[in-house]
CSV table of C-alpha atoms in Angstrom, one decimal:
chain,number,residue,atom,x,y,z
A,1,UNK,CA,-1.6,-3.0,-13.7
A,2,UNK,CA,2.4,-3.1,-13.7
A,3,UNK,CA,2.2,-2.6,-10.4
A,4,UNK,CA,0.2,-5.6,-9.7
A,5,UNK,CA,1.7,-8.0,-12.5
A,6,UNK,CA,5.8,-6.6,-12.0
A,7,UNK,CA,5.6,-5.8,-8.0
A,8,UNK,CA,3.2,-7.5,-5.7
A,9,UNK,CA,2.8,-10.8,-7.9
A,10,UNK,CA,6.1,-12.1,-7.8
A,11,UNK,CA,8.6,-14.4,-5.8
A,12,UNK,CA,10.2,-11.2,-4.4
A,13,UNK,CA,7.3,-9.5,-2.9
A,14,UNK,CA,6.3,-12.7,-1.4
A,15,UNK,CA,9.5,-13.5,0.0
A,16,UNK,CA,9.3,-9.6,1.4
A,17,UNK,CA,5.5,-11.0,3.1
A,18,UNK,CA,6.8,-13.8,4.9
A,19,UNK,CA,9.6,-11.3,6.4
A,20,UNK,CA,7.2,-8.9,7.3
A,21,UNK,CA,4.8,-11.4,8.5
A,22,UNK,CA,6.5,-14.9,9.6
A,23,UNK,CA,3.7,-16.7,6.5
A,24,UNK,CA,4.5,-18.4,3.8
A,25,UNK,CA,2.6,-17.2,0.9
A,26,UNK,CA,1.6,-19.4,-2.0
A,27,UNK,CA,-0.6,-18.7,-4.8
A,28,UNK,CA,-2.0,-15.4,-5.7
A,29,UNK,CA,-4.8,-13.8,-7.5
A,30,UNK,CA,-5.0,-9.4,-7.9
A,31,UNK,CA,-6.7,-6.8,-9.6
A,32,UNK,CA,-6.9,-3.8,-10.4
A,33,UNK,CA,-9.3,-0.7,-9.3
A,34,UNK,CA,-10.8,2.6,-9.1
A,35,UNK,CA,-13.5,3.8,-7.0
A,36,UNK,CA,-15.0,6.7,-8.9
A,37,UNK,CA,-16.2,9.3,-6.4
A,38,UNK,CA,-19.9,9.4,-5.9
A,39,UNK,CA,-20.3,6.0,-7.8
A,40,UNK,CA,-18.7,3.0,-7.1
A,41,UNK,CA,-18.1,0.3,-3.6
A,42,UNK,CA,-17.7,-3.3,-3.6
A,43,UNK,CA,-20.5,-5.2,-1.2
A,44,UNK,CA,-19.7,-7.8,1.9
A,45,UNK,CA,-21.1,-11.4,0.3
A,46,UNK,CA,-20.1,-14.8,1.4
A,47,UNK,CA,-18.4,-14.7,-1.9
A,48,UNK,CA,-16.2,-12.4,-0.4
A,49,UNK,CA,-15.1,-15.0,2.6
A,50,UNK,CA,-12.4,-17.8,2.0
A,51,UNK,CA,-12.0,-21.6,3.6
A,52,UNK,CA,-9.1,-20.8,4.9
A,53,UNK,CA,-6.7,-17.8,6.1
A,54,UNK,CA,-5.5,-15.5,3.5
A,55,UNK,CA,-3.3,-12.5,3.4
A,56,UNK,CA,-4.7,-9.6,2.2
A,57,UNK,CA,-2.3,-6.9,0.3
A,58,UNK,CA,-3.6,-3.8,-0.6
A,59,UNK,CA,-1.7,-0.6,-2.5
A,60,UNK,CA,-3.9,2.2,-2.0
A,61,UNK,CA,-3.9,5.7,-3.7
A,62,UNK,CA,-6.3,8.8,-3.4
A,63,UNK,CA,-5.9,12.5,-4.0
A,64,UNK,CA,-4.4,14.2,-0.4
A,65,UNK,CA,-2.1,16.9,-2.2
A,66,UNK,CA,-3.2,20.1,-1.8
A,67,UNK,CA,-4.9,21.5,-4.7
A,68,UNK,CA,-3.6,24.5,-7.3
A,69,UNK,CA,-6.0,27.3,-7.2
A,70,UNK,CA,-7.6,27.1,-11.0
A,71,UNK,CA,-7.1,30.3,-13.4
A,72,UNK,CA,-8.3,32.0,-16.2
A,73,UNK,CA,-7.0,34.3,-18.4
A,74,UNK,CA,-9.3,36.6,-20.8
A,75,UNK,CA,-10.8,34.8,-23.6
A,76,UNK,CA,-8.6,31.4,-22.2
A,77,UNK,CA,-10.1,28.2,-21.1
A,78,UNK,CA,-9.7,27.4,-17.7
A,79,UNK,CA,-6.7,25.8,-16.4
A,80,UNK,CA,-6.4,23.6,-13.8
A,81,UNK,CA,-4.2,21.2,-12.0
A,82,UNK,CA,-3.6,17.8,-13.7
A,83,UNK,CA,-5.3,15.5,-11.6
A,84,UNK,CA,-8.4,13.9,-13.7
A,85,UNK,CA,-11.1,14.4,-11.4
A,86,UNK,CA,-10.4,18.1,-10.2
A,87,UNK,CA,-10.3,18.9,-13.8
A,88,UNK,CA,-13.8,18.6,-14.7
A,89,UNK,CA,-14.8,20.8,-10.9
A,90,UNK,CA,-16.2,23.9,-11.3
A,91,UNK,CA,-14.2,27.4,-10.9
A,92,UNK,CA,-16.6,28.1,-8.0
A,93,UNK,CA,-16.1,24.8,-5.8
A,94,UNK,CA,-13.7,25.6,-2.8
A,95,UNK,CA,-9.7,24.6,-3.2
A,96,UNK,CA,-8.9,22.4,-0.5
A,97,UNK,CA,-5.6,22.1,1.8
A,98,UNK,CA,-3.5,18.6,1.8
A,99,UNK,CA,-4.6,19.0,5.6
A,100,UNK,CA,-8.0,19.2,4.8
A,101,UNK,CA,-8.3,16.1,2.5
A,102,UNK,CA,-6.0,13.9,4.7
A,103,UNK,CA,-8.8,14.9,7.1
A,104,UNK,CA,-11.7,13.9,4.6
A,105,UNK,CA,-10.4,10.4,4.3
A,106,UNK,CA,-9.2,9.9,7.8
A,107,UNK,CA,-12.8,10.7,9.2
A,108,UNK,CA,-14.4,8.5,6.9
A,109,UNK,CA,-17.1,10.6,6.1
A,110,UNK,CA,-16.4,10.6,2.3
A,111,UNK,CA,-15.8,6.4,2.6
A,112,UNK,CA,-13.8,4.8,0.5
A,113,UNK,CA,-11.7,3.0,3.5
A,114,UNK,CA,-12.0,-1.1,3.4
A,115,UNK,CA,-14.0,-2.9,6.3
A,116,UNK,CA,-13.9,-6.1,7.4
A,117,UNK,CA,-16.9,-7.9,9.3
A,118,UNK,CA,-17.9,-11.1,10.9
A,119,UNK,CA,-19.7,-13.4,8.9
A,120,UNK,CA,-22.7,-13.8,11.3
A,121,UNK,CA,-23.6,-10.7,11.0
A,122,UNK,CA,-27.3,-10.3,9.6
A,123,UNK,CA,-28.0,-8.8,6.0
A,124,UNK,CA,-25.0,-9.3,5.0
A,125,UNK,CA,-25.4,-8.4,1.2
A,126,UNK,CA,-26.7,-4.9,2.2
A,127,UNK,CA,-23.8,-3.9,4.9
A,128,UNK,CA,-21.8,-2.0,3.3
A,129,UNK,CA,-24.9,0.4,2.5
A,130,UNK,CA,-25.6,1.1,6.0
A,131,UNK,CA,-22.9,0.6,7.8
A,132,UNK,CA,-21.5,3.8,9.5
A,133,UNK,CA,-18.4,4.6,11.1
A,134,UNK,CA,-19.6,5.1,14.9
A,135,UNK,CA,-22.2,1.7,14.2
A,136,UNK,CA,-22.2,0.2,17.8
A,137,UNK,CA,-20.7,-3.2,17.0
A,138,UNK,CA,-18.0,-2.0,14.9
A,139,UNK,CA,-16.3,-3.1,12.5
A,140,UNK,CA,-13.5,-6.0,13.4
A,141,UNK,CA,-11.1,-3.4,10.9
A,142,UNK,CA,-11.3,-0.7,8.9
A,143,UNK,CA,-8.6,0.6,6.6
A,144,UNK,CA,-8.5,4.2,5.9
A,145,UNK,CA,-7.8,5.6,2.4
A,146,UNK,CA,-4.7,7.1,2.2
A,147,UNK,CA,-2.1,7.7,-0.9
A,148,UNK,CA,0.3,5.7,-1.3
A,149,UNK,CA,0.4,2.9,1.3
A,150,UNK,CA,0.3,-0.5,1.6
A,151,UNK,CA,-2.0,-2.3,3.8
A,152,UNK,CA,-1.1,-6.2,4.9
A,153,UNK,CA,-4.4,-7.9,6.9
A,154,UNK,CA,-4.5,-11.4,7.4
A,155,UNK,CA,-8.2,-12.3,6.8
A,156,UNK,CA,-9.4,-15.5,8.7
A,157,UNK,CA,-12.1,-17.7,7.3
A,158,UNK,CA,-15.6,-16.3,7.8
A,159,UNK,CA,-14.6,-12.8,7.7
A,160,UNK,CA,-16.2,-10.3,4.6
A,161,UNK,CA,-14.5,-7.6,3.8
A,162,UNK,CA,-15.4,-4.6,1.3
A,163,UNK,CA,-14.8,-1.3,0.1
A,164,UNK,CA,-17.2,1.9,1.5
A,165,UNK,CA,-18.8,3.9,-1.0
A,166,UNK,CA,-16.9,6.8,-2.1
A,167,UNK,CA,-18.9,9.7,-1.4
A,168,UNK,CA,-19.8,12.5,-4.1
A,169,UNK,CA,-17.8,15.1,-2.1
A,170,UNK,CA,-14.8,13.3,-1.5
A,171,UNK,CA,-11.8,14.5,-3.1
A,172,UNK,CA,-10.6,11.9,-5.3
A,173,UNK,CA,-11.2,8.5,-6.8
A,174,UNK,CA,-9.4,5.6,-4.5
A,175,UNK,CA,-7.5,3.5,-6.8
A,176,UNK,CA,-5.8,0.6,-5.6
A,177,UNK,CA,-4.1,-2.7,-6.4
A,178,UNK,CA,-5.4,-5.2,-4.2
A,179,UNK,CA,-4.0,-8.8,-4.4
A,180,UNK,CA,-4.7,-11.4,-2.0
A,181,UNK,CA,-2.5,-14.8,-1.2
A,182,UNK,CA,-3.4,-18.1,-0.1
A,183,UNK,CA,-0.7,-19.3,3.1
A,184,UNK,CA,0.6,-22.2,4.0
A,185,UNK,CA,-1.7,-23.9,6.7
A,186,UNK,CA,0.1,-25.6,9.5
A,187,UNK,CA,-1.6,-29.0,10.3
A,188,UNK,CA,-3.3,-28.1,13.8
A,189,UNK,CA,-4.9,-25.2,11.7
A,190,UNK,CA,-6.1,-27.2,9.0
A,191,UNK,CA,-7.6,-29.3,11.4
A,192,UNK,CA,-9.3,-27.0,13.2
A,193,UNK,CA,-10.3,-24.7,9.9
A,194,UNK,CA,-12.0,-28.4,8.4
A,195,UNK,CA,-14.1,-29.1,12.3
A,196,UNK,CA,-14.9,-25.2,11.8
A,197,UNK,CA,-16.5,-25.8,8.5
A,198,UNK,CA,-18.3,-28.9,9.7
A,199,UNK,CA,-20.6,-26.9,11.5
């Protein structure tokens, strides 16, 4: 949350934007999340979409260090590594590499990567359940889960985005700090954003 409120919400970080990006960034509105492993996504909706262009931050953090292999001493309790969700794994369940989780998330197989789609796609509210990483029409962009970086995409109006289910086996929760800001329109975009909605 200090992260959100003390870094990406303030005048500096959107005076760092509009170097990075040539926008002038206005307003802003950010959360907080975590993506529990085997339980949580968000869904594409039209709630999701915006009336006009908005630049989309995103701080992203997931569990790619390799992991310590757990021990136990006679008549001790177990002792593992003090990351909160390989603490409640089994002594049995493999130890994996920092290669083989960067490999997990960069494949996509364990989701938790964020997807944007056009808006005229159909069944919208149920796309995020099926869609798949080799799906024929493809995604416009997809953001892979990785720890510790920051992901700027400027989403333009009629675009959902959302975040894949994080699959039971994956390695971590994906946490992230995702706040969004509205731009400063130039006229011939406002113009053509208002005959776009007209439609």
């Amino acid at each position: 949350k200090r992260l959100q409120v003390e870094v990406m919400q303030t005048g500096a970080f959107a005076r760092l934007l509009a170097r990075l990006t040539g926008l002038v960034c206005l307003s802003s509105t950010g959360e907080t999340r975590r993506f529990r492993a085997g339980l949580d996504y968000t869904v594409a909706t039209y709630g999701s979409m915006s009336q006009l262009s908005r630049l989309n931050t995103v701080w992203c953090l997931v569990d790619d260090i390799a992991d310590a292999a757990p021990t136990q001493a006679l008549g001790s309790k177990a002792k593992t590594t003090l990351n909160p969700d390989l603490a409640v794994r089994p002594l049995h369940e493999e130890v994996l590499s920092a290669q083989e989780k960067l490999a997990m998330w960069a494949q996509g197989e364990v989701g938790g990567f964020e997807c944007y789609i056009e808006a005229e796609e159909e069944a919208v509210a149920e796309a995020s359940d099926v869609f798949r990483m080799d799906d024929d029409d493809g995604p416009l962009l997809q953001v892979l889960a990785r720890s510790n970086t920051l992901s700027i995409v400027l989403q333009d109006q009629r675009v959902m985005r959302f975040v894949k289910y994080v699959g039971g086996s994956a390695p971590s929760s994906r946490w992230d700090v995702s706040v969004d800001f509205e731009i400063q329109q130039n006229d011939d975009e406002e113009e053509e954003e208002k005959e776009e909605n007209k439609t």
